[in-house]
Structures are given as C-alpha cells and as structure tokens.
Coordinates of C-alpha atoms in Angstrom, one line a residue:
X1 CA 73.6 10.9 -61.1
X2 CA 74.9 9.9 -64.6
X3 CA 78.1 8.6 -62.7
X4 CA 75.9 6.3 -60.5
X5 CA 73.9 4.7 -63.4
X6 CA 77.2 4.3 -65.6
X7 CA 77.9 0.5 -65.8
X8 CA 81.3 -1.0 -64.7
X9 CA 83.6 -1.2 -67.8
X10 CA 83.7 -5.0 -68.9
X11 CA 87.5 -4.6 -68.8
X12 CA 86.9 -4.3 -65.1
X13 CA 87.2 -8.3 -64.3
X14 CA 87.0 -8.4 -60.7
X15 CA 83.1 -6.9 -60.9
X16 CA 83.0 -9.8 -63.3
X17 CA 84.7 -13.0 -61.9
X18 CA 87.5 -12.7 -63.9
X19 CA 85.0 -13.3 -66.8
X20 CA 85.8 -11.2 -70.4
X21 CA 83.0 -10.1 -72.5
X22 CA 81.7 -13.3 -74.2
X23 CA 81.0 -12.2 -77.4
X24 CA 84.2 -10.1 -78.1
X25 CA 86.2 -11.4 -80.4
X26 CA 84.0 -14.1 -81.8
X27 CA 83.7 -14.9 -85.8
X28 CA 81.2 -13.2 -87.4
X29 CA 80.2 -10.7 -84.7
X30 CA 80.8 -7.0 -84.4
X31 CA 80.2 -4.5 -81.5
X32 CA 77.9 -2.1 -82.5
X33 CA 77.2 -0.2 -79.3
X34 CA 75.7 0.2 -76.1
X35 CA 71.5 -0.5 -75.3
X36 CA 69.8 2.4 -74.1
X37 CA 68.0 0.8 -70.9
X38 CA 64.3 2.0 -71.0
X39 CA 62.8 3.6 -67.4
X40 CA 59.8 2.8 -65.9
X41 CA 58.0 5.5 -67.8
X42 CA 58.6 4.2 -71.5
X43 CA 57.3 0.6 -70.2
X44 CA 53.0 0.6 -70.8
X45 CA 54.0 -3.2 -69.2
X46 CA 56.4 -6.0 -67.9
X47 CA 56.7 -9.1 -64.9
X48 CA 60.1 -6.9 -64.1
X49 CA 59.0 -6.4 -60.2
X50 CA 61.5 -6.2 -57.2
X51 CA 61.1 -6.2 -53.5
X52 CA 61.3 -3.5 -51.3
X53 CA 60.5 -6.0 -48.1
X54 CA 61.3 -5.3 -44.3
X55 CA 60.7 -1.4 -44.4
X56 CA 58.4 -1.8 -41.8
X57 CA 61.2 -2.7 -39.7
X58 CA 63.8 0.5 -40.7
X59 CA 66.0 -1.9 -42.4
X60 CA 67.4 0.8 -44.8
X61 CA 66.5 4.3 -46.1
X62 CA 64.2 4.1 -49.7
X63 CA 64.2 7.2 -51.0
X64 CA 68.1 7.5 -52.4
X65 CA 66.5 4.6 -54.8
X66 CA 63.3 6.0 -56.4
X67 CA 64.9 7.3 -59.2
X68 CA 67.4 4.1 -59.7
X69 CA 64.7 2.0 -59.6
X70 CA 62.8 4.1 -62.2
X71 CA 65.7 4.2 -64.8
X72 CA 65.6 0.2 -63.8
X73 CA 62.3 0.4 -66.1
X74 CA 61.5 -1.2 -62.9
X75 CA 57.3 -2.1 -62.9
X76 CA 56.5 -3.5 -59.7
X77 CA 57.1 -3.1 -56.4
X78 CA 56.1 -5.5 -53.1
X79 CA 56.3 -3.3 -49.8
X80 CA 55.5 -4.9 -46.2
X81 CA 52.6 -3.1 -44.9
X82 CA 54.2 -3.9 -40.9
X83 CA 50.7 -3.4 -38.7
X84 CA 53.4 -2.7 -35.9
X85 CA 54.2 0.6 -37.4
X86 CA 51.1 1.8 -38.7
X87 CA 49.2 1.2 -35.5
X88 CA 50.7 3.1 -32.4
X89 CA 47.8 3.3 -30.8
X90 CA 45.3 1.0 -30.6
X91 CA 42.4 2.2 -33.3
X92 CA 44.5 4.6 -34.5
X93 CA 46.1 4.3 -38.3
X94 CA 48.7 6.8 -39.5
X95 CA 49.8 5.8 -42.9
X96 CA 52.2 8.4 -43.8
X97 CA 55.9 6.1 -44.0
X98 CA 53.8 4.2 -46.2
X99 CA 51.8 7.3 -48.0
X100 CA 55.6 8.4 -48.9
X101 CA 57.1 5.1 -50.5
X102 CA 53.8 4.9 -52.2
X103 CA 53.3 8.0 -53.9
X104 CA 57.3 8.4 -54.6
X105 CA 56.7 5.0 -56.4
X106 CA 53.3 6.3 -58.2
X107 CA 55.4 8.8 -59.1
X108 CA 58.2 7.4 -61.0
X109 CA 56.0 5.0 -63.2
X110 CA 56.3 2.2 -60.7
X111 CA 53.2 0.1 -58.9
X112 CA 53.3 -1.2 -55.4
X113 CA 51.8 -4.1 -54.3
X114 CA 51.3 -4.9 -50.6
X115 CA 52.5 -7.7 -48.2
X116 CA 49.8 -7.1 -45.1
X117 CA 51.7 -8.5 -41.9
X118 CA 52.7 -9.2 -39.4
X119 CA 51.7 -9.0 -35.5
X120 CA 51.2 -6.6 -33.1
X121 CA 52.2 -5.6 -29.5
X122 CA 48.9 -4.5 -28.3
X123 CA 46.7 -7.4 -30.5
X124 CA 49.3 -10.9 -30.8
X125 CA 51.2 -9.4 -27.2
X126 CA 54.1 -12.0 -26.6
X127 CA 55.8 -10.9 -23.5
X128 CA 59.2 -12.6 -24.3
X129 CA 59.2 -9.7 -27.3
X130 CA 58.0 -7.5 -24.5
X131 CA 60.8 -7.8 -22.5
X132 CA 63.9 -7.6 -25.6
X133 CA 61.6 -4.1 -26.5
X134 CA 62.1 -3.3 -22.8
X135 CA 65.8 -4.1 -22.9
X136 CA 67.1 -2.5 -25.7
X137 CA 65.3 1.0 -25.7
X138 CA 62.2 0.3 -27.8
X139 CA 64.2 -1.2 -31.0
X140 CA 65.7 -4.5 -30.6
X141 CA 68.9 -5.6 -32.9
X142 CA 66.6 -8.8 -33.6
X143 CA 64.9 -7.6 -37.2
X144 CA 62.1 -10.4 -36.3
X145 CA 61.6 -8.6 -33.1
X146 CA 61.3 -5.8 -34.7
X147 CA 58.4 -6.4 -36.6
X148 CA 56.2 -8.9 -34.8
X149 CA 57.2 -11.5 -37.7
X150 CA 55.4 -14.0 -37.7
X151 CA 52.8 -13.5 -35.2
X152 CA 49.6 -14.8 -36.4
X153 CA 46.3 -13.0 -35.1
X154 CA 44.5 -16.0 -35.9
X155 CA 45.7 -17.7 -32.7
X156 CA 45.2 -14.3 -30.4
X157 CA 41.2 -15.1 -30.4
X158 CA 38.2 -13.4 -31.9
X159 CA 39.3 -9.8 -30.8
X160 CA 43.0 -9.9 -32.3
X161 CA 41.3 -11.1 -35.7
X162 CA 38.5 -8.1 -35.6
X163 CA 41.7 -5.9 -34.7
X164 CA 43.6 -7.3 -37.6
X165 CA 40.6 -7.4 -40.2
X166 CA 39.8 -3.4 -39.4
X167 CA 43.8 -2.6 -40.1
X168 CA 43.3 -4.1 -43.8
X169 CA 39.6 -2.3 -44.1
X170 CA 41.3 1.3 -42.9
X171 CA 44.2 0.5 -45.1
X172 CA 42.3 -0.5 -47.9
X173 CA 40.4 2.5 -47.7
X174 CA 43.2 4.6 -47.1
X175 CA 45.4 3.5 -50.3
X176 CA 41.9 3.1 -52.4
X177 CA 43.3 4.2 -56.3
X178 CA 46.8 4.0 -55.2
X179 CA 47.2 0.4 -54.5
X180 CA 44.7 -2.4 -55.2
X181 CA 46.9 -5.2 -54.9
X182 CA 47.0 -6.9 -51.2
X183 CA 49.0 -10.2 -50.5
X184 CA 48.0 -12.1 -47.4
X185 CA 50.7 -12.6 -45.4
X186 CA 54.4 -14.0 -46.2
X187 CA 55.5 -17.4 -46.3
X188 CA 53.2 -19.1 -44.5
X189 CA 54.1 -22.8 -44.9
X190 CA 58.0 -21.7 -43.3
X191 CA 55.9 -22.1 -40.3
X192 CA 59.2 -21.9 -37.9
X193 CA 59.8 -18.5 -39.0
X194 CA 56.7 -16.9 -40.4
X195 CA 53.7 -18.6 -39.4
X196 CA 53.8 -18.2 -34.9
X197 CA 52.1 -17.9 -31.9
X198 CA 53.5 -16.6 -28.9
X199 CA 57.2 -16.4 -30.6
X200 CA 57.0 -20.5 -31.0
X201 CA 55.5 -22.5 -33.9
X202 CA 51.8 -23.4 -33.9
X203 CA 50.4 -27.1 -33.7
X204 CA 54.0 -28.3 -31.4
X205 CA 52.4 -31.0 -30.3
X206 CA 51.5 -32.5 -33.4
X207 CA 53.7 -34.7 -35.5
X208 CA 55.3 -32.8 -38.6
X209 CA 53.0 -34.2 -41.6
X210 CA 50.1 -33.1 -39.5
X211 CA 51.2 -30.0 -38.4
X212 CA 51.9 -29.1 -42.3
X213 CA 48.3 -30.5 -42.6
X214 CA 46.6 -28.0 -40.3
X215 CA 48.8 -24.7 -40.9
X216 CA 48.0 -25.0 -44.6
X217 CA 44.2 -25.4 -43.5
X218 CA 44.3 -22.5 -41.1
X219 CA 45.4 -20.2 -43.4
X220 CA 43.4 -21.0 -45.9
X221 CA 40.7 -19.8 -42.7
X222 CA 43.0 -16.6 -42.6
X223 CA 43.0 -15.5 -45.9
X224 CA 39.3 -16.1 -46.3
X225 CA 38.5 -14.1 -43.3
X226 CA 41.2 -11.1 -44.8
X227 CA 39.7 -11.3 -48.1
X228 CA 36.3 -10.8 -46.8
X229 CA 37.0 -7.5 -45.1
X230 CA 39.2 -6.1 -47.7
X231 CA 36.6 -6.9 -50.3
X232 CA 34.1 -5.2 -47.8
X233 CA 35.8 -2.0 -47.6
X234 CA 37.3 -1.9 -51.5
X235 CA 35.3 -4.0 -54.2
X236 CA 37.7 -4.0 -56.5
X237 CA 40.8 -5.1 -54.5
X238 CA 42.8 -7.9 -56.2
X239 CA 43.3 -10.5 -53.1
X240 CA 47.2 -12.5 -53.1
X241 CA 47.6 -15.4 -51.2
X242 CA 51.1 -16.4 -51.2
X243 CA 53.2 -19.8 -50.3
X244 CA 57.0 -20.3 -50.4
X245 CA 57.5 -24.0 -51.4
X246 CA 55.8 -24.5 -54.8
X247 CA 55.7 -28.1 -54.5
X248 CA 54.6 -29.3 -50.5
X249 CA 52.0 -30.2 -48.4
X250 CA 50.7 -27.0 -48.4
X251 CA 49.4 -26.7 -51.4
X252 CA 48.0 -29.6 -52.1
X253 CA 46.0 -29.0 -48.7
X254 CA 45.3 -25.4 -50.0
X255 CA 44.1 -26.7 -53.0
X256 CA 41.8 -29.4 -51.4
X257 CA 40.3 -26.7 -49.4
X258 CA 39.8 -24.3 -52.0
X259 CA 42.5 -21.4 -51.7
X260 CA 41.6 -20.3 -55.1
X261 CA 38.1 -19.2 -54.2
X262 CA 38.6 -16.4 -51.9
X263 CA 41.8 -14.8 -53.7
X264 CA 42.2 -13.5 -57.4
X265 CA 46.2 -14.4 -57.5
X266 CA 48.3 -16.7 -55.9
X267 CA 52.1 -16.0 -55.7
X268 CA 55.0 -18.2 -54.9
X269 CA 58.9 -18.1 -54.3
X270 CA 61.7 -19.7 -55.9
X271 CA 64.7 -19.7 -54.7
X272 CA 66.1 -22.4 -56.1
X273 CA 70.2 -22.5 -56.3
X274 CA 69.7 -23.1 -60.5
X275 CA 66.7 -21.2 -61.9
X276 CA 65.9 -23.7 -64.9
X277 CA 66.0 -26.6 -62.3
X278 CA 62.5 -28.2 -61.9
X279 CA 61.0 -24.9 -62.8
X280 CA 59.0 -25.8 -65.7
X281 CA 57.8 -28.6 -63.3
X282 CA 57.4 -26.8 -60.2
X283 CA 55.0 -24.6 -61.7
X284 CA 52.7 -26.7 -63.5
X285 CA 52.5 -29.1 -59.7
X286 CA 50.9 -25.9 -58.2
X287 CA 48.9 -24.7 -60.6
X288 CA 47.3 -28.2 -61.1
X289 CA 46.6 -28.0 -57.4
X290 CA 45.1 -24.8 -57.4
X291 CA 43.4 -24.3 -60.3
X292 CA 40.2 -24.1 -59.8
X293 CA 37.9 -24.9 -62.4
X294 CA 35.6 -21.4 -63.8
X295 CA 37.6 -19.5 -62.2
X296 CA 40.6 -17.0 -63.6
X297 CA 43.5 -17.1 -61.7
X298 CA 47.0 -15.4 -61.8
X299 CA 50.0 -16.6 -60.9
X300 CA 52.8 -14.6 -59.7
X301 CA 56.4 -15.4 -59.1
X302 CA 56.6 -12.9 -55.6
X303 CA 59.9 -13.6 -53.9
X304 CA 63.7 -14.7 -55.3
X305 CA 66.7 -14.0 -55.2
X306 CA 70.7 -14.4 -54.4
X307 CA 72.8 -12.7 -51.9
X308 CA 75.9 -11.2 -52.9
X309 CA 77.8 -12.3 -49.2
X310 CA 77.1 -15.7 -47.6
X311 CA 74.1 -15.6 -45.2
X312 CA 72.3 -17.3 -42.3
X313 CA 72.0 -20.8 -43.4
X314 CA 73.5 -20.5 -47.0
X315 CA 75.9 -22.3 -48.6
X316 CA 76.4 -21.3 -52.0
X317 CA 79.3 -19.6 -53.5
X318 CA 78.5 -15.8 -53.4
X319 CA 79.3 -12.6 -55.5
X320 CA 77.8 -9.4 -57.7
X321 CA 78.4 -11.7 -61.0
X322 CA 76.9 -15.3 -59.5
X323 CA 73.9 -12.9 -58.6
X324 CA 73.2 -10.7 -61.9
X325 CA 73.4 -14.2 -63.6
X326 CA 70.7 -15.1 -61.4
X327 CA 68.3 -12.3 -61.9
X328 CA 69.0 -12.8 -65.8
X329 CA 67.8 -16.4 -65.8
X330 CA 64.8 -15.9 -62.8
X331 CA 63.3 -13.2 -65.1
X332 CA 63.5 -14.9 -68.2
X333 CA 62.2 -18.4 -66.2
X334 CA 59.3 -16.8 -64.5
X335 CA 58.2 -15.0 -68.0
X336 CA 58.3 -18.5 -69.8
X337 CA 56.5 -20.3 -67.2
X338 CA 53.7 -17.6 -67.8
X339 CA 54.5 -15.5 -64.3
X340 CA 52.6 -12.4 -64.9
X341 CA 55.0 -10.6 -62.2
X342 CA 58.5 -11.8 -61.5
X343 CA 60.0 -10.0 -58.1
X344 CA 63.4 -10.0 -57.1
X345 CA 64.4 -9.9 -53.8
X346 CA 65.2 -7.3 -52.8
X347 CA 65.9 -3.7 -53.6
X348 CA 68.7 -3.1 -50.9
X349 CA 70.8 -5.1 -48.6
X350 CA 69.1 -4.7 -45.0
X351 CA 70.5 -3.6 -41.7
X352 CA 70.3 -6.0 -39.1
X353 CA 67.5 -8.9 -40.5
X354 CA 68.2 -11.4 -39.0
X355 CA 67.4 -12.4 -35.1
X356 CA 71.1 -11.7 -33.9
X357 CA 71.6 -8.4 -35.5
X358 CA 73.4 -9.2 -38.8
X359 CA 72.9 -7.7 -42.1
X360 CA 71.6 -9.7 -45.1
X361 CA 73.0 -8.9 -48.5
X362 CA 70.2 -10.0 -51.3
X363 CA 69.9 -6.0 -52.5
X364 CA 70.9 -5.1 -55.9
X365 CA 72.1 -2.2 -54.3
X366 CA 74.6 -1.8 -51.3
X367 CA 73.0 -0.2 -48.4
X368 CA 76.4 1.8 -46.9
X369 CA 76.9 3.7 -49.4
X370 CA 74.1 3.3 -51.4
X371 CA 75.9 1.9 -54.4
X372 CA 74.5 -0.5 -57.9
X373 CA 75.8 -3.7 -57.6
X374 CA 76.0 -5.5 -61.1
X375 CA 72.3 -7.3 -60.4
X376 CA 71.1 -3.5 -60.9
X377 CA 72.5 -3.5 -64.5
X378 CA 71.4 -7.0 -65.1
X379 CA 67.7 -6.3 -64.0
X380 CA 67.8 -3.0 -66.1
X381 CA 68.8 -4.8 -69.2
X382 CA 66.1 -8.0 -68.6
X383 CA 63.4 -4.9 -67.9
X384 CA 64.0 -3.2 -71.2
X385 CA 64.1 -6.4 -73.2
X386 CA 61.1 -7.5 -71.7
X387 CA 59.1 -5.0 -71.9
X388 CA 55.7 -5.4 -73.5
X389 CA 57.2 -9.0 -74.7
X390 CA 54.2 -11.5 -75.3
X391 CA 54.7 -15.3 -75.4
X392 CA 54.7 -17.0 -78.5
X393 CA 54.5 -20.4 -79.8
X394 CA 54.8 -19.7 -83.7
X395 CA 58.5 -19.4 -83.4
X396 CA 61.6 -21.0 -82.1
X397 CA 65.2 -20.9 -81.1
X398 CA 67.6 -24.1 -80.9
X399 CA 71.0 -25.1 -80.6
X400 CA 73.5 -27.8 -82.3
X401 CA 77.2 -28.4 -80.7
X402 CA 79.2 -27.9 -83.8
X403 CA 83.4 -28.5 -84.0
X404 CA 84.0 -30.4 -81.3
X405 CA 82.7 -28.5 -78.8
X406 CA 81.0 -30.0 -75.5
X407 CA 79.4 -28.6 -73.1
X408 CA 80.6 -30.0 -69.5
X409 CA 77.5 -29.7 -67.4
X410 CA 76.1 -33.0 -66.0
X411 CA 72.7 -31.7 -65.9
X412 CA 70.1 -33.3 -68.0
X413 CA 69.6 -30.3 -70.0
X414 CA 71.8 -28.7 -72.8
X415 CA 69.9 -25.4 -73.5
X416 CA 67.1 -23.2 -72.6
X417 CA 65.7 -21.3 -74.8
X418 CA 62.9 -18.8 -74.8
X419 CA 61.0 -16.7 -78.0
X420 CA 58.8 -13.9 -77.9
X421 CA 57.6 -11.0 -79.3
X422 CA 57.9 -7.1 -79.1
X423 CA 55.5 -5.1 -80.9
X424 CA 55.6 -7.5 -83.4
X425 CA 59.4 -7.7 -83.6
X426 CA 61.0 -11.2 -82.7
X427 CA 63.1 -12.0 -80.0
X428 CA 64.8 -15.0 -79.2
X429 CA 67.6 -15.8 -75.9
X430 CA 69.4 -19.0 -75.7
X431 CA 71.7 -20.4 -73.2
X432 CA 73.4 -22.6 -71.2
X433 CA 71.6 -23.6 -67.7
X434 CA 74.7 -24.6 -66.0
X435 CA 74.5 -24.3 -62.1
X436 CA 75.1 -20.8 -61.4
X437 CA 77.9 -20.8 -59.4
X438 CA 80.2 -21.9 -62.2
X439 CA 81.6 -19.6 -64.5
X440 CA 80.9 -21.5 -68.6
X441 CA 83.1 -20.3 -71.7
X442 CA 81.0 -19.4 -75.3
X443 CA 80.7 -22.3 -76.7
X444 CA 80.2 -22.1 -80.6
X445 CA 77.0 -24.0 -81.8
X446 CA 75.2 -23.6 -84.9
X447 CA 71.3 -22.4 -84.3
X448 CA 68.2 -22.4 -86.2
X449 CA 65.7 -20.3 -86.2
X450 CA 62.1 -20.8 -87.1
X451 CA 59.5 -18.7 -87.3
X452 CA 56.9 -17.1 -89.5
X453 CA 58.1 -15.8 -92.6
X454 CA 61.6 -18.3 -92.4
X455 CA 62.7 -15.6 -90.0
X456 CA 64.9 -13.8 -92.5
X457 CA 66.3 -11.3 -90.6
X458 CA 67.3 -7.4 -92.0
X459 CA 69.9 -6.3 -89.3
X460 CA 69.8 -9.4 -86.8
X461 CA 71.6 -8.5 -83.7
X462 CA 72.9 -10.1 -80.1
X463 CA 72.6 -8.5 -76.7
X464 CA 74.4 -9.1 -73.9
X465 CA 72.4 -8.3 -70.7
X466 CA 74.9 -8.4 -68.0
X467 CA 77.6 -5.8 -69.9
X468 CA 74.6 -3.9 -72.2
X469 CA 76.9 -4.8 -75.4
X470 CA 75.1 -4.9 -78.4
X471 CA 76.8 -6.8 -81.5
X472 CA 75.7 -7.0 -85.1
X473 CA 75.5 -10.2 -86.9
X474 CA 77.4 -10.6 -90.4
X475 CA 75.1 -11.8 -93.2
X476 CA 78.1 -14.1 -93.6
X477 CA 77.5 -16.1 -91.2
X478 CA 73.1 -16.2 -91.7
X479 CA 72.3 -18.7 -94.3
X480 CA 68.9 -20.4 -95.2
X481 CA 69.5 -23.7 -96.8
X482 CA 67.2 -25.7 -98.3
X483 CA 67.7 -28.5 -95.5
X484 CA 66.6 -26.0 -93.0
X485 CA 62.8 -25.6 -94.8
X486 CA 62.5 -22.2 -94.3
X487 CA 64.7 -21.7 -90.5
X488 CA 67.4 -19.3 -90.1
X489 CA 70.5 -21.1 -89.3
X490 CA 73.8 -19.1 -88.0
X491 CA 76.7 -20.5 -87.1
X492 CA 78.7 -20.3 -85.3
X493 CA 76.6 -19.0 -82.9
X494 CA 78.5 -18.2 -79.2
X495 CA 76.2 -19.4 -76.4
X496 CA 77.6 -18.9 -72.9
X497 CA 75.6 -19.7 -69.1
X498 CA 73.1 -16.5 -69.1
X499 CA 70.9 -15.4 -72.0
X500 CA 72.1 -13.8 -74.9
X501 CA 69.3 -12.2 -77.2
X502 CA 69.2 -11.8 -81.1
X503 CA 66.4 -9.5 -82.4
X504 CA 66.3 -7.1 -85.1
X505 CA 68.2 -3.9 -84.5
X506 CA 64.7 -1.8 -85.3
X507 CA 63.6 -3.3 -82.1
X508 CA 66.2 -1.7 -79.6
X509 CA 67.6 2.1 -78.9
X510 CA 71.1 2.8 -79.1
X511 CA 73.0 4.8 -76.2
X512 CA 74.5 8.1 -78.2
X513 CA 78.4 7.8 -77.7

C-alpha cells in the first residue's frame, strides 16, 4: 500500500513531459524535503471534491479506491444515484450498491453528494433501448444505454413524474443522516445528450434559440417539482440544481424564471481547455443571473476535468502531466472565484462510456490495473494546502519580469495569483496561466509581498504541488526596502505554468526520511 501511494521520482521524465523539477537548482533556494499529504481525516474542511460518476452503469469497480481517495485528504464526493438500478421492480427500492459506496465513503472522512438521474425502463420506456437490452443479453456496450441517460420523466406524463418524485422521497428517506445533499439531474442544457425523450432531443421541431428557451424553462418545472418531494420527505435536504455552460441561454432563462427559489445551491461545470480563461468572468455572469435577492445561495463548481488519452470529440493534446497541471489550476480557480466545492472529474477511467463501447480516460486513476496517475498526487497536494484555507483580501502576491526575461504567452494575462489563509498562517501561489498544453520554463521575476505586519517572514518556504518538493527560501534573497512600504520583495523568485506556494514552514508537515 505504501508502494501505491509513493510518488513517481521527479527524475522520472517521461511521467513528467520531459519536464525537470522547476525549482531545482535555482539561486537562492534549497530542498528541504518532502510534504506530508494530509488524509481526509485531518481535514475539519476543503472545496477538494472529485467525481465518482457513471457507477450506476458498472463503469468500474470503487472499492480498490476508498482508501486512495482518503489519503487524497479527498472531502467530497458526487455519486450518480442511476434510478435504473435501484428500481428493479416497479415500487420496489433496494439501495444496497449505493448503501456500500456510501458508508465506505462515511467511513473514510469523505461526504457524498448525490446526482439523482436518469430514466427508467418501466417509467421513460423507449423501445429502441428495449430492443439493444434485448440484443445484447441485458447490458448493452452503449454506457448511455446502460443507464437510461438522459431520459427525462418530465415528458413520460403525470404517472412517470409521481414514479420519479417517490424514488427521490424513498431515497431521501433511506440515506436521511448519511447524505443530505441531492443535485437535480446532470447537464441539462447539453440537451442532445442529457436532457431526452424517447432517445431523441425534446422541442425538434422548434428552432434552436427556442428550443434552448423552453428546455431551460422546463427544467426549472422539474427541479421545482423534485425539490418539493424531497423537501417533503427530508426537511433538511440541501436541493442542487446544476447547468453545464456557465454563460448561455439557459441561465439567463433560469434566472428569469427563478431557479434560485426552489434550490439552496446551484453548481456548474467548467471545462474550459485553460482554467484562468474567462473564469473570473464566467462566474460572476451566472451568479448575476441567479442571484436572487434575500436569499443565500451557494455556488459549486460540480464537474471538470482533463482526460489523460484523446476522447470522443476532443482535440487537445493529452497526457498524466497536461492533466495534473489541470487539476492544480481548476482547484486553485474555483477556490478564488469563491466555489465552496470544487469536483474533479472523475475518480477512475470508465469502461465502455461512450454509446459505441469505448473507454473514457478523465480518472486520476487507471482502471486496468488500478494504478495513480500523476493527477492523484497533484489533487493530494492542492487538498492538503487547501485545507481549511479562507479567502483573504488583506494580503497580496505579485510578480515583476526582472533580467531580461519574458514570458512568451500571447494571452492577455501575465500571472495569476491567489492569497489566503491557514489557521492564521499566510499562503500565497503564483503562476503563469499559459494554455495548458504547453510546457513553460521558471522564469525568474522579482515578487512582493504585502500583507499585515509587512509579511516578514521566519522560515518562508516554496512548494511544489505536482512533485510534493518543499524548498527553503535564503534570507538572502528576502529584503524589505524602504521603496517597498512595508512588502516583502524576493527575487529572484522562479515562477513556472502551475502554482507554486510560499508559506511559512510552521504551516506544513514534513514526510520523515
């Protein structure tokens, strides 16, 4: 088990894209050990939340990941509920696949939440599904199939919606003190893929502005409905509604028609090729929309990610490195926009998803073997370092080009940079938002640091997420002059294309050699 945990060595370039440590060798900074990751136990709190999607249609096997997941300091989890498997029998509920990844979860320190969905055979019956069941011996290579996806009781007529409202009241009842968070649904502006009738997508016949028009007011209708009888059954239940595109038709419609009143969260996805792009943006669009005014709402980033092997309609460059850089910035992006959870898609790569039978590969971990890929590492690291953080605004962290240097992106951004606090303790990251597909060298800049007190740092230190190398900083290289009134400034400073973080070195555990 300690084997399976161990991270690659960062002499091991291929893991890495060819890509050495970034802070070895640089002026002024010393290694000074490894971080000790924390597990989900030692974390009271944190957005650090990854997906553990498409169990309801046997995609892989959970259980050899309980335990990674835990010494992840992994905090949240979002599990597809999959009506299609917990109903056999019309009337008839049996929990227990869900009872297990539950309580295994509940367990380990770690919190599901619940995406309810999707059809049903004997509720939303579409006989072309019928027929590929019929064919293939009960479990068709098509993972949409599989699961009924997308098939939307709404459109099945008063009985399929009293059908589908008594699944989330026996549910609700059923998980009562286990799990209190329920998400409506997934994705339901991708209307070709997630939001059906009868296989097809609803409202054909209407042009596509319209269409967008009255799916976004229909399931506003749905969620309403669903909130109502989970509410019903378990008072306290926190109610998710959920949309993929942050910035559409959708949600301005939602917000015009009140989405906001019948839920107490409202999560979106961003999968966005370069986290930083638009995101700042993005977010305030949608929570402009729907805001509504009195009333407390949470905002959740629920579904991102980047897939390790090109997939079904990709086109981005693909590997382990290009997606631990991901999860690095998504985290740290969704914590700055004020994301109270941030999930990562997805745990494991899954067995046949797609409708012809092919695997996807978004998992932090293979699937066959069950191996870490170097996401895993990267999401450890980001859930230690963010654990407990709170957002502040009394301090700061910038960066200055200094000797020459340049940085080649042609975005109109130089740096991101994020500061927070840990039980008090500082923490600042800074880097380079370059797309992530490319691969930047350090580039030495001189940075200043303000914050309360001028920031005068006992034992400052840098960590690098992605390897778990911690450095120390030479007082050489830290001065306060007067020009600076009162800031930190260190230079020269490396700052690479993911986030490096400099804290104090009370604030962090060291692994024992």
């Amino acid at each position: 088990m300690e084997q399976f945990f161990r991270l690659p060595d960062s002499d091991d370039l291929n893991r890495y894209d060819n890509n050495p440590a970034p802070l070895d060798q640089q002026f002024g900074i010393r290694p000074l050990g490894t971080l000790k990751p924390l597990s989900s136990h030692d974390i009271a709190g944190s957005i650090a939340g990854i997906g553990m999607e498409t169990l309801d249609r046997d995609t892989y096997d959970p259980a050899p990941l309980y335990d990674p997941l835990c010494a992840a300091g992994c905090k949240w989890v979002r599990l597809q509920t999959g009506w299609i498997k917990c109903e056999k029998t019309a009337g008839v509920y049996d929990f227990a696949w869900l009872d297990a990844i539950v309580d295994n979860l509940l367990r380990r320190g770690i919190q599901p939440w619940f995406s309810t969905g999707f059809g049903h055979p004997i509720h939303t019956p579409v006989p072309a599904y019928e027929e590929l069941f019929r064919q293939s011996g009960n479990s068709p290579a098509n993972g949409m199939v599989r699961g009924y996806v997308g098939e939307v009781p709404l459109y099945h007529g008063p009985r399929a919606m009293a059908a589908w409202k008594n699944y989330l009241a026996a549910m609700a009842e059923h998980f009562a003190g286990r799990v209190r968070h329920y998400e409506i649904w997934n994705e339901p502006d991708v209307h070709r893929v997630f939001w059906r009738h009868l296989g097809q997508p609803v409202h054909a016949d209407l042009k596509e502005e319209l269409r967008r028009i009255r799916i976004a007011e229909d399931y506003v209708d749905f969620v309403k409905e669903s909130a109502e009888a989970l509410r019903k059954t378990l008072p306290q239940v926190k109610v998710i509604a959920t949309i993929s595109h942050p910035v559409s038709d959708h949600v301005r419609v939602a917000g015009i028609r009140r989405l906001a009143d019948w839920v107490d969260i409202i999560s979106y996805h961003n999968y966005a090729n370069t986290p930083e792009a638009e995101n700042c943006d993005k977010v305030a669009f949608f929570r402009s929309h729907l805001t509504v005014p009195g009333k407390t709402t949470e905002f959740w980033q629920g579904e991102a990610g980047r897939a390790t092997r090109p997939h079904h309609g990709g086109c981005y460059i693909t590997s382990e490195y290009v997606q631990a850089k991901y999860i690095l910035r998504r985290l740290l992006c969704d914590f700055q926009t004020g994301m109270k959870v941030s999930s990562i898609f997805t745990a494991s790569d899954l067995r046949s998803y797609y409708p012809d039978g092919a695997d996807q590969e978004f998992g932090i971990f293979k699937a066959d073997p069950v191996r870490p890929k170097l996401g895993f590492f990267a999401f450890q690291a980001m859930a230690t370092l963010l654990a407990e953080a709170e957002p502040t605004s009394r301090m700061m962290i910038s960066g200055n080009l200094i000797n020459g240097n340049m940085a080649g992106s042609r975005l109109n951004y130089q740096f991101n940079s994020v500061a927070f606090l840990r039980h008090e303790v500082p923490v600042f990251a800074l880097y380079l938002p370059e797309s992530i597909e490319i691969s930047v060298p350090p580039i030495r800049c001189e940075v200043k640091v303000s914050g309360e007190l001028g920031c005068r740092f006992r034992e400052p230190v840098l960590i690098d997420p992605l390897r778990h190398k911690v450095y120390a900083i030479d007082r050489e290289i830290v001065k306060y002059p007067d020009w600076a009134y009162g800031s930190a400034i260190i230079a020269p400073y490396p700052v690479t294309d993911y986030p490096i973080f400099m804290t104090e070195r009370s604030a962090i555990e060291l692994e024992r050699a």
